[in-house]
Coordinates of C-alpha atoms in Angstrom, one line a residue:
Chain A
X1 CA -24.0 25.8 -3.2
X2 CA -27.0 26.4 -5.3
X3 CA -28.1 29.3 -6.9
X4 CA -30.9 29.7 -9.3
X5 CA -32.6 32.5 -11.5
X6 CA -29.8 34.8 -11.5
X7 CA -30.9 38.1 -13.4
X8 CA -29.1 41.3 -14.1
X9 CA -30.7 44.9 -16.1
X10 CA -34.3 44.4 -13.6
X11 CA -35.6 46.9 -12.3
X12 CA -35.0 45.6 -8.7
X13 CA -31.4 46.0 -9.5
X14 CA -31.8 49.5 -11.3
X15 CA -33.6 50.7 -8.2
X16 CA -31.5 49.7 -5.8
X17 CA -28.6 51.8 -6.6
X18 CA -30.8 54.5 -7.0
X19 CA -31.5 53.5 -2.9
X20 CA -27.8 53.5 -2.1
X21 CA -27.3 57.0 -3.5
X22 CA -29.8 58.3 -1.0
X23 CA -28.3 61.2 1.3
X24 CA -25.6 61.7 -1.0
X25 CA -24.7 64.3 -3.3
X26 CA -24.0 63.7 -6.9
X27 CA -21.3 66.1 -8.7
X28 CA -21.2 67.4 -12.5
X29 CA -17.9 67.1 -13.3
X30 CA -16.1 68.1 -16.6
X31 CA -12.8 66.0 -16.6
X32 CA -11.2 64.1 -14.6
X33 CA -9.3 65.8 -12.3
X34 CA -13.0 67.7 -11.2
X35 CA -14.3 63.7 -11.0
X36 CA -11.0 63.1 -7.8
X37 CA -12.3 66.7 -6.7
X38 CA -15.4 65.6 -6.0
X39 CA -14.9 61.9 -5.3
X40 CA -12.4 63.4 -2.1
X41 CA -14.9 65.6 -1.1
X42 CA -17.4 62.5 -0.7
X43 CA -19.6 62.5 -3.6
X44 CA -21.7 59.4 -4.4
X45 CA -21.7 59.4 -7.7
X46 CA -20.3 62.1 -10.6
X47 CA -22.0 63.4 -13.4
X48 CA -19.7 63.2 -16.4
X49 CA -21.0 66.3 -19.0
X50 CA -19.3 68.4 -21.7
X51 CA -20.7 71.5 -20.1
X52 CA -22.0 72.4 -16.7
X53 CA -25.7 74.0 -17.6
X54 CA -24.6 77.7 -16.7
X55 CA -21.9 77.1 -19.7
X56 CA -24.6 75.9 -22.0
X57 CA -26.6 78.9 -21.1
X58 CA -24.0 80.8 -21.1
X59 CA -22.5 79.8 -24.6
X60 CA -26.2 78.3 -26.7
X61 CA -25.4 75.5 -29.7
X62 CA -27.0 72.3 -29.3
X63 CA -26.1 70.5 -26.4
X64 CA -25.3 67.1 -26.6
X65 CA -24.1 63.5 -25.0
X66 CA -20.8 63.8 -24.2
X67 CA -17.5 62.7 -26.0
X68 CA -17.2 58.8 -25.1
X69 CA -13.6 59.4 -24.5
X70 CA -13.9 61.7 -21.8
X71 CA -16.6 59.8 -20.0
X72 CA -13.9 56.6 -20.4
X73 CA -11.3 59.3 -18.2
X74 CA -13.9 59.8 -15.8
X75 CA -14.7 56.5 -15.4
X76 CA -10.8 55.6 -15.0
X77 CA -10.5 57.8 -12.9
X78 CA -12.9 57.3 -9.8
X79 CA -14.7 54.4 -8.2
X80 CA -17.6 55.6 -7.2
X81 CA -20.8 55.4 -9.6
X82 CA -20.7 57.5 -12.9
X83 CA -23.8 58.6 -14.7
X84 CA -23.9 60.5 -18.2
X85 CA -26.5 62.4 -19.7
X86 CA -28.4 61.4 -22.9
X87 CA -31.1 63.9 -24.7
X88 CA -34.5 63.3 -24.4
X89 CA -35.8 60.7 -26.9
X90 CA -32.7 60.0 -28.0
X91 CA -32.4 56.0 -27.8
X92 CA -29.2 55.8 -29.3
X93 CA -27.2 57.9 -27.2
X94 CA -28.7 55.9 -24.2
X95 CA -27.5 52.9 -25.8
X96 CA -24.2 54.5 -26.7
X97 CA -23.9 55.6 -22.7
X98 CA -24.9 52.1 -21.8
X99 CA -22.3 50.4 -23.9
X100 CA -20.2 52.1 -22.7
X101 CA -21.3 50.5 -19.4
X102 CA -22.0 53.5 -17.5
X103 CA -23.8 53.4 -14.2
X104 CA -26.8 55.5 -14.8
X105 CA -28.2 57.9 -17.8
X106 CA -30.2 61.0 -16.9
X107 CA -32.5 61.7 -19.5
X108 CA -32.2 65.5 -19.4
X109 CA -33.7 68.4 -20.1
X110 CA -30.7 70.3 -19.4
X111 CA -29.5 69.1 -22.8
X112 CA -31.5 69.5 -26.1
X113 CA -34.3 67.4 -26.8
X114 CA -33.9 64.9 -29.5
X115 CA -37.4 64.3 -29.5
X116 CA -40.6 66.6 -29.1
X117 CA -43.1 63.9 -28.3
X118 CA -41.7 61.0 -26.8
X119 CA -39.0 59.8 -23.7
X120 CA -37.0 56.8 -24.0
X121 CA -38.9 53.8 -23.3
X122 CA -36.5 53.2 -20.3
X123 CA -37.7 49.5 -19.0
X124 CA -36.2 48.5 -23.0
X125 CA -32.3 48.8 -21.0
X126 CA -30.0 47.1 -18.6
X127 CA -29.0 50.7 -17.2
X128 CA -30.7 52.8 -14.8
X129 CA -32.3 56.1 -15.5
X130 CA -33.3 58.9 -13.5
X131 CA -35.2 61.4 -15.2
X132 CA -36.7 65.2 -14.3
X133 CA -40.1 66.2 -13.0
X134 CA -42.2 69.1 -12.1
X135 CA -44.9 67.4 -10.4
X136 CA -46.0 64.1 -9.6
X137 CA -47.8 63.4 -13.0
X138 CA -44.5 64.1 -14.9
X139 CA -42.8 61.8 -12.2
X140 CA -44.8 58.5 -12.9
X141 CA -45.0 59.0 -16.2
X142 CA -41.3 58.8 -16.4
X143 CA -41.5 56.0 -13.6
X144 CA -43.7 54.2 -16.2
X145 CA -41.4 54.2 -18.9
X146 CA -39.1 52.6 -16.7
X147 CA -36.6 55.3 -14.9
X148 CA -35.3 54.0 -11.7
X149 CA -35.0 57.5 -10.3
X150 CA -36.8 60.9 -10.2
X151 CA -35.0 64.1 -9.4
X152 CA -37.0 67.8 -9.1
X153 CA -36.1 69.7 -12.2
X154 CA -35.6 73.4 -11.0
X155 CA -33.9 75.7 -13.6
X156 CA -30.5 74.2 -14.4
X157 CA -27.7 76.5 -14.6
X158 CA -29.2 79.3 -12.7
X159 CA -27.6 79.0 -9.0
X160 CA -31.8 79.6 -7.9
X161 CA -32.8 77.4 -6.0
X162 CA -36.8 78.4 -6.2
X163 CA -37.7 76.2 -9.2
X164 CA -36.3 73.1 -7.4
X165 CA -38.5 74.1 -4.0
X166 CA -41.6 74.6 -6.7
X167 CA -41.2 71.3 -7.9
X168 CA -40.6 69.4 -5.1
X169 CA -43.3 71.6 -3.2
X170 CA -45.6 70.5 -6.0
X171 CA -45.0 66.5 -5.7
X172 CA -45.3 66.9 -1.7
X173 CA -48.7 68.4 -2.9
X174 CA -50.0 66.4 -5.0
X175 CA -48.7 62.7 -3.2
X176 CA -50.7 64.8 0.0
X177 CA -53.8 64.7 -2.4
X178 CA -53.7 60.6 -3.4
X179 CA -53.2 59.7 -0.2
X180 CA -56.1 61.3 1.5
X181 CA -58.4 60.7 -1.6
X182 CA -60.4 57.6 -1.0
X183 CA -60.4 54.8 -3.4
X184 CA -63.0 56.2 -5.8
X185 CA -61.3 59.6 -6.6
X186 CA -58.3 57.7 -7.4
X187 CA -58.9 56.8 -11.4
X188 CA -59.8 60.0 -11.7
X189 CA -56.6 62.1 -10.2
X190 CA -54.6 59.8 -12.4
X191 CA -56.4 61.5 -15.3
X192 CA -55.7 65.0 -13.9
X193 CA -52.1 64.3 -13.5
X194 CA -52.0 61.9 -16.8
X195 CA -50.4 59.5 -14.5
X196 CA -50.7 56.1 -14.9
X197 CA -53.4 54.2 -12.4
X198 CA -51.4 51.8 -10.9
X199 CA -48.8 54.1 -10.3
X200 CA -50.9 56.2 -8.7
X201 CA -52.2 53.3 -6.3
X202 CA -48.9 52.3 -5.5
X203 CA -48.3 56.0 -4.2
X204 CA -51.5 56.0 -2.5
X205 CA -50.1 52.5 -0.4
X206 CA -46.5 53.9 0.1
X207 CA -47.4 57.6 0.7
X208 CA -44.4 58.5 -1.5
X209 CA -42.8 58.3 -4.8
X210 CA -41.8 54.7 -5.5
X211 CA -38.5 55.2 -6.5
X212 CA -36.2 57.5 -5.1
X213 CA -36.3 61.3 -5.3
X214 CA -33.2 63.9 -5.6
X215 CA -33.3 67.3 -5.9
X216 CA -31.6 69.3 -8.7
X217 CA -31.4 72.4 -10.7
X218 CA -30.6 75.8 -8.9
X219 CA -28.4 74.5 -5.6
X220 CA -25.4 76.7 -5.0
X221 CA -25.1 76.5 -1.4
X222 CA -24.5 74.0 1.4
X223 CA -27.7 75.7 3.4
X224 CA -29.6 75.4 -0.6
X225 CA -29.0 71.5 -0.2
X226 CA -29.8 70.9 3.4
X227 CA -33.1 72.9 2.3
X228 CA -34.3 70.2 -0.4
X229 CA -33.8 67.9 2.2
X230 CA -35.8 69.7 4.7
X231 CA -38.4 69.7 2.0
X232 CA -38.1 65.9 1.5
X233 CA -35.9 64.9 -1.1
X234 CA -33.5 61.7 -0.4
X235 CA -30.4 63.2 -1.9
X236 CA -29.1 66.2 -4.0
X237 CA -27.3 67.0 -7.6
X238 CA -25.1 70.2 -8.0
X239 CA -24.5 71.2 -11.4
X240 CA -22.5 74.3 -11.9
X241 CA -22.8 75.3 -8.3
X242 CA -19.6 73.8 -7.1
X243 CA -17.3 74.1 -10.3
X244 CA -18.4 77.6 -11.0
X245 CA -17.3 78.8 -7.6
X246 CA -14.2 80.3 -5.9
X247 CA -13.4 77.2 -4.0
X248 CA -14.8 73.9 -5.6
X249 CA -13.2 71.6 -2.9
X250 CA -14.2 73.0 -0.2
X251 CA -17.9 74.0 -1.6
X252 CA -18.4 70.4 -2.5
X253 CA -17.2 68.9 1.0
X254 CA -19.5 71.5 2.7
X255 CA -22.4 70.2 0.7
X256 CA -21.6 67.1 1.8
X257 CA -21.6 67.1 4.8
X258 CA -25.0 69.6 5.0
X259 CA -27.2 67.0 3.6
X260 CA -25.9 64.0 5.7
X261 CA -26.4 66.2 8.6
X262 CA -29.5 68.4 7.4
X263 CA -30.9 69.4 10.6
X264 CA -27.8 70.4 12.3
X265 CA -28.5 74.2 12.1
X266 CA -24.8 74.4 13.6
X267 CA -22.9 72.3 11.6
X268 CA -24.5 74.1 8.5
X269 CA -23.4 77.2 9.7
X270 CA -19.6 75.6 10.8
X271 CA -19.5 74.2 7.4
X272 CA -20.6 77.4 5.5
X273 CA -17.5 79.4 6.7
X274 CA -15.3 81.3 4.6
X275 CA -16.4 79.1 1.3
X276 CA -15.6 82.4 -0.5
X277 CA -18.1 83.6 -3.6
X278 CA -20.9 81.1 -4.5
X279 CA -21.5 81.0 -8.4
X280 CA -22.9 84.3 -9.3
X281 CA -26.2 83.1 -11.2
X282 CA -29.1 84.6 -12.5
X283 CA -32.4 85.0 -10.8
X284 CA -35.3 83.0 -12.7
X285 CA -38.4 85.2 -12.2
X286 CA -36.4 88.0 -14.2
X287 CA -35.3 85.1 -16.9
X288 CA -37.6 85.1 -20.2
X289 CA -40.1 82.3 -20.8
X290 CA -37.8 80.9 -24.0
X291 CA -34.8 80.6 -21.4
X292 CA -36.0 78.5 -19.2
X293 CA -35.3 74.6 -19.7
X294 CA -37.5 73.0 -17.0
X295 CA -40.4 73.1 -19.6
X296 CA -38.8 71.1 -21.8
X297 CA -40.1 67.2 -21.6
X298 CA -43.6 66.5 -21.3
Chain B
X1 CA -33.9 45.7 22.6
X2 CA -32.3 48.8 20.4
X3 CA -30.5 48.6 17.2
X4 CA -28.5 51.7 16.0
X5 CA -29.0 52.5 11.8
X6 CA -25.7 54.0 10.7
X7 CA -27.4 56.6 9.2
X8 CA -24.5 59.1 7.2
X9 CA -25.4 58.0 3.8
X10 CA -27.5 54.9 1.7
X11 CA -30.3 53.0 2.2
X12 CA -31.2 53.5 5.8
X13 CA -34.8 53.8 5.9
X14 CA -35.2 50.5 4.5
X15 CA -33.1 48.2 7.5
X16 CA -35.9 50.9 9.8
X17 CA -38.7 49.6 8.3
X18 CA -37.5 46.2 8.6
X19 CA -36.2 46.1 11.7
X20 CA -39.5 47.5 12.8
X21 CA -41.5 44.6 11.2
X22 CA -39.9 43.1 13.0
X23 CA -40.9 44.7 16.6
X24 CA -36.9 45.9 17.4
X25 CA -36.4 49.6 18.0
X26 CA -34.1 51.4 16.1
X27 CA -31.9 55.2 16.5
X28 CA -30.3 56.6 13.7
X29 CA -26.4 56.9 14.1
X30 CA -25.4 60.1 13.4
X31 CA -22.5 61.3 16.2
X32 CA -20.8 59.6 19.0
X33 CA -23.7 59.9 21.4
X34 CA -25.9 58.0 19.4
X35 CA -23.9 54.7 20.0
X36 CA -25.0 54.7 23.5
X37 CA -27.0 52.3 24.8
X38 CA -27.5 49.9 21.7
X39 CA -27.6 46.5 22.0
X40 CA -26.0 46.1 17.9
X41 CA -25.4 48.1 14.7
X42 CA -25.9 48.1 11.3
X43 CA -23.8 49.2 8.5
X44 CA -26.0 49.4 5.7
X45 CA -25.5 50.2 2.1
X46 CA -24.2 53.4 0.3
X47 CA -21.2 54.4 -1.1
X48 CA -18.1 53.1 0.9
X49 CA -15.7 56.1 0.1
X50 CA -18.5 58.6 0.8
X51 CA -19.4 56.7 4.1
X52 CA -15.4 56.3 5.0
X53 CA -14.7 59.7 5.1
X54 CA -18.0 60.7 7.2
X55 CA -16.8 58.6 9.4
X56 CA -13.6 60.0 10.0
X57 CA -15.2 63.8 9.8
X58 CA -18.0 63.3 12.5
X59 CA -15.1 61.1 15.0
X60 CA -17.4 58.0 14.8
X61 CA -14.9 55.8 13.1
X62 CA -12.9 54.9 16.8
X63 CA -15.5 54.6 18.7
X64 CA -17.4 52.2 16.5
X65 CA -14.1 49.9 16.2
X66 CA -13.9 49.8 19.8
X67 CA -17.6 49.3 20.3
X68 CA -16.6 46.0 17.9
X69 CA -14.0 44.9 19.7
X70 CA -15.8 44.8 22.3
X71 CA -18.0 42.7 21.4
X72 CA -20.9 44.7 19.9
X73 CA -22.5 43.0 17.3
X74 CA -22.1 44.6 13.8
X75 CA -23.8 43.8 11.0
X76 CA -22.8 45.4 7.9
X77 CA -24.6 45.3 4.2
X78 CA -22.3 46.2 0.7
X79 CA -20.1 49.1 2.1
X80 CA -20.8 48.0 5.5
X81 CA -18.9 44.8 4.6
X82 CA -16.4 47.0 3.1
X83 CA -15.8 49.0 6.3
X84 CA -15.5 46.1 8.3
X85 CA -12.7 44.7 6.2
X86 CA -9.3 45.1 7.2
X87 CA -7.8 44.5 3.9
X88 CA -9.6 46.3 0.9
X89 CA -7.8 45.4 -2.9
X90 CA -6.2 48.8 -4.1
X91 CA -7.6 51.1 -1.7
X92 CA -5.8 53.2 1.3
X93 CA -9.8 54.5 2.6
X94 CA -10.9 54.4 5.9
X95 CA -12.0 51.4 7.6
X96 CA -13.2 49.7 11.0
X97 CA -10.9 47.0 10.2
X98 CA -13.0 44.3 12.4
X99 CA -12.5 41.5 10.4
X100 CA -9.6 39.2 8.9
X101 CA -11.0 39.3 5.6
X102 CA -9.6 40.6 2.3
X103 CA -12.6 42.2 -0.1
X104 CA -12.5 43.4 -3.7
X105 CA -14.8 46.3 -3.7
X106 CA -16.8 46.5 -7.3
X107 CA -15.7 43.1 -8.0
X108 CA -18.4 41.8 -10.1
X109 CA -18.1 45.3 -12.5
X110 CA -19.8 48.0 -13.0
X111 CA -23.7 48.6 -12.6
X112 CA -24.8 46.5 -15.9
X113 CA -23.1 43.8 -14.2
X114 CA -25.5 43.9 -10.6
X115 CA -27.7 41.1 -10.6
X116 CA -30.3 39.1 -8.2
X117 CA -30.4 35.7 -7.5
X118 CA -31.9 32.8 -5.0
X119 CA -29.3 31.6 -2.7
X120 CA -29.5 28.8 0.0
X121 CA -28.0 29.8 2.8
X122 CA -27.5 27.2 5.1
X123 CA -27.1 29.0 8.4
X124 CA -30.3 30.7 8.0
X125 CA -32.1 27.3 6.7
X126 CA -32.8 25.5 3.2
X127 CA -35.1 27.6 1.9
X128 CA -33.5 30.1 -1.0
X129 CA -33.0 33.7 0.0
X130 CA -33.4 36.1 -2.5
X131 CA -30.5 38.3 -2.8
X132 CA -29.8 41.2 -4.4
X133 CA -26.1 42.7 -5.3
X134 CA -25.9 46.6 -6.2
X135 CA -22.3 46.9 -7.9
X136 CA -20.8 44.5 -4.8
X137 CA -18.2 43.5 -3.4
X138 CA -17.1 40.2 -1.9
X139 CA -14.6 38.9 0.0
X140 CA -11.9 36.5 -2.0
X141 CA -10.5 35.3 1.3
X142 CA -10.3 34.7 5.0
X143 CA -8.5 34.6 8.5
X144 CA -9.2 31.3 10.4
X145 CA -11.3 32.9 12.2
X146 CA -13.4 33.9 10.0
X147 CA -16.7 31.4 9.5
X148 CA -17.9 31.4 6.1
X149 CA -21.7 31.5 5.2
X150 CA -22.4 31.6 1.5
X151 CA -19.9 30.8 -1.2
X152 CA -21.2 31.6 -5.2
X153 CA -18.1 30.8 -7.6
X154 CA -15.6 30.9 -5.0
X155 CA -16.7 34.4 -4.2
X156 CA -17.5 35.0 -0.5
X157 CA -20.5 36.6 0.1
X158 CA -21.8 36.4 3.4
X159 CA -19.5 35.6 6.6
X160 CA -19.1 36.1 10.4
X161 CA -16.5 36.6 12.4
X162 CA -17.7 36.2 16.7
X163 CA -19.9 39.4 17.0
X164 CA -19.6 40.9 13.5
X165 CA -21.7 39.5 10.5
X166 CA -21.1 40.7 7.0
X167 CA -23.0 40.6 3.3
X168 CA -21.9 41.5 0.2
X169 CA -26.3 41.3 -0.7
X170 CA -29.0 43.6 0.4
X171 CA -31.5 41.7 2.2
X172 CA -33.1 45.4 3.0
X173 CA -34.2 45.4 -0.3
X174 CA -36.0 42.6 0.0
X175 CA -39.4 41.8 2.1
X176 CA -37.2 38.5 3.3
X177 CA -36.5 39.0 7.3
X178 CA -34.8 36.0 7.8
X179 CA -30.8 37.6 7.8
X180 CA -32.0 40.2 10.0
X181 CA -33.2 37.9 12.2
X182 CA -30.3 35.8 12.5
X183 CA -28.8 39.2 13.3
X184 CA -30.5 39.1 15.9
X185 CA -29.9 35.9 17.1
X186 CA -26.7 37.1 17.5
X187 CA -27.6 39.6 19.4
X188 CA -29.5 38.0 21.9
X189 CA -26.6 35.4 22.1
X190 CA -24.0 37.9 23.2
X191 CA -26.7 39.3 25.7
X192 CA -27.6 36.3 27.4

């Protein structure tokens, strides 16, 4: 047969597993044997870190991409997608991460910034990013460098789920403005959000973000995930919220199953039974400004 | 006519809007119930282990096989093609089992390794399609039964076997209707 123009690393490709994540729940995971945890509980993807963000609250330094070696376990040790997180700015972790052939870099916040004024230029790699955002500005500026995915910020490492409905209330609002200004206002809400124009248009034609959109940062419960899909999101990650409580497997299969079935008010309730104690947390509105890590990226 | 979206996990919305495009009403598939009264069903893309066990959770994994063997037409995309499998290379998940075809899931690698490319498909006519593989599988061989579609280094990639049609691309992803609408051939085929 004939085949022609065969292309791999484009943005088509980088986007489209971002599409087949969509109503699944991706897992930070630790080791291995948290990565078959969470693959048997139905997970679409893992999260290989060092440190779930409550421990890197919890215990300060400079956090970093992880050890290479334990990514490799992880990677051995599931078939389902595995993503690793890079610093922000840091190009040679990314290219570190994408030797190492993982299937998608988060450029995180959740992990010290490498860099104070500039994100990777993303559209320079074969490997998908997804990146955080606060609003839609911050999300098509990060969809202009090239991230394949955008996921709401909220405050990592807290079990509070009110930073991720903030941002994810705050996109809703401002896509809701572009696509009920008329063609005129347009140039100039892209200079109020610093977004780039033909981002914005493509928003304006779509009536959403034109990648795909996860929530993250805060989610501890199965009724906390359904939420952010109530609110709009097309999938959800759980940081420290399964792995820092009483009964990981089962937490992580409840989750599960709450956001393919959001709007079952019943089967969230059925599947919230007896999950014993969530992660204990920390409530943001009494955290300090200097604590919080959703500001960081620009 | 009305098509039921397996709708558990992966790119649903896009077969929708497609299918709408295309004039055909579509319900998502969600329990049991929702496989009444649809003329075919699609199996689109996710993650097959994540998709497997939903299956099994929310008892829709039975009745769909049945509805198969039946002679409902099933179209499934990626993990779709997976599910329909009833051999899948060093893996014991859960299946529909619909069709004599052995599949290596991840078989071209791992993401850095998904790619696009124009294919010409016969069956659907000479002009290229445009397909796109997300970290997919394909299927190294066949039953007899099996009728074989596209072929790309000896690597099956689209096939059909009487009422159930499977790719190993995402023609969702694409603006291209033409697979969708030799789905649907098929489905006015088995209705007639």
């Amino acid at each position: 047969m004939s085949e022609i123009n065969k292309r791999t690393g484009t943005f088509a490709v980088k986007a489209g597993l971002a599409e087949m994540l969509k109503g699944g729940v991706i897992m930070d995971v630790v080791d291995p044997a948290q990565a078959k945890i969470a693959e048997e509980a139905g997970a679409v993807a893992v999260m290989a870190l060092e440190r779930v963000p409550s421990d890197i609250r919890a215990q300060g330094g400079v956090a970093r991409m992880s050890d290479p070696e334990m990514i490799i376990g992880i990677q051995q040790a599931v078939t389902i997608p595995v993503m690793a997180k890079a610093r922000i700015g840091h190009i040679v972790e990314a290219r570190v991460l994408e030797a190492l052939e993982i299937d998608f870099i988060d450029e995180s916040e959740v992990l010290t910034p490498a860099d104070e004024a500039y994100h990777i230029l993303k559209s320079d790699f074969a490997v998908p990013f997804v990146c955080g955002a606060r609003n839609l500005g911050e999300a098509l500026r990060r969809i202009g460098e090239g991230a394949a995915m955008i996921r709401t910020k909220g405050e990592a490492g807290t079990g509070d789920i009110v930073e991720a409905v903030r941002h994810i209330r705050r996109v809703n609002e401002d896509i809701q403005r572009v696509v009920s200004a008329s063609p005129m206002e347009l140039m100039t809400i892209a200079k109020e959000l610093g977004a780039p124009y033909e981002l914005i248009l493509q928003v304006k034609e779509l009536g959403r973000l034109p990648v795909v959109n996860f929530a993250a940062g805060g989610i501890a419960t199965p009724a906390d995930a359904a939420l952010m899909m109530e609110l709009g999101c097309d999938g959800v990650f759980v940081g420290s919220g399964i792995f820092k409580s009483d009964n990981p497997a089962k937490r992580a299969k409840a989750i599960v199953e709450a956001v393919a079935h959001y709007k079952d008010a019943k089967l969230i309730a059925e599947v919230s039974k007896g999950l014993g104690e969530a992660m204990r947390g920390q409530s943001v509105a009494r955290m300090e400004e200097k604590d919080k890590i959703a500001d960081r990226g620009w | 006519m009305k098509i039921g979206i397996l709708a558990l996990q992966g790119a649903v919305r896009e077969h929708r809007n497609l299918l709408r495009r295309l004039r055909v009403e579509t319900v998502d598939v969600l329990n049991p119930d929702d496989l009444t009264g649809i003329d075919g069903l699609i199996l689109p893309g996710g993650e097959s282990t994540t998709v497997g066990k939903l299956l099994v959770r929310y008892n829709l994994l039975e009745p769909i096989a049945e509805s198969g063997r039946r002679g409902l037409p099933i179209f499934g995309v990626c993990t779709g093609l997976i599910l329909l499998s009833k051999h899948i290379n060093n893996s014991e998940q859960h299946r529909l089992g619909l069709m004599d075809t052995w599949v290596v899931r991840n078989a071209f690698g791992r993401q850095p390794a998904s790619f696009e490319a124009d294919m010409v498909i016969p069956a659907i006519d000479s002009k290229p399609f445009h397909a796109v593989f997300i970290r997919a599988p394909y299927i190294e061989k066949v039953g007899d039964s099996v009728k074989i579609l596209l072929t790309y280094q000896e690597k099956i990639l689209f096939a059909e076997q009487g009422n159930i049609l499977a790719a190993a691309f995402h023609p969702e992803l694409t603006d291209d209707t033409r697979i969708h609408e030799y789905f649907l051939r098929k489905i006015r085929n088995s209705l007639s």
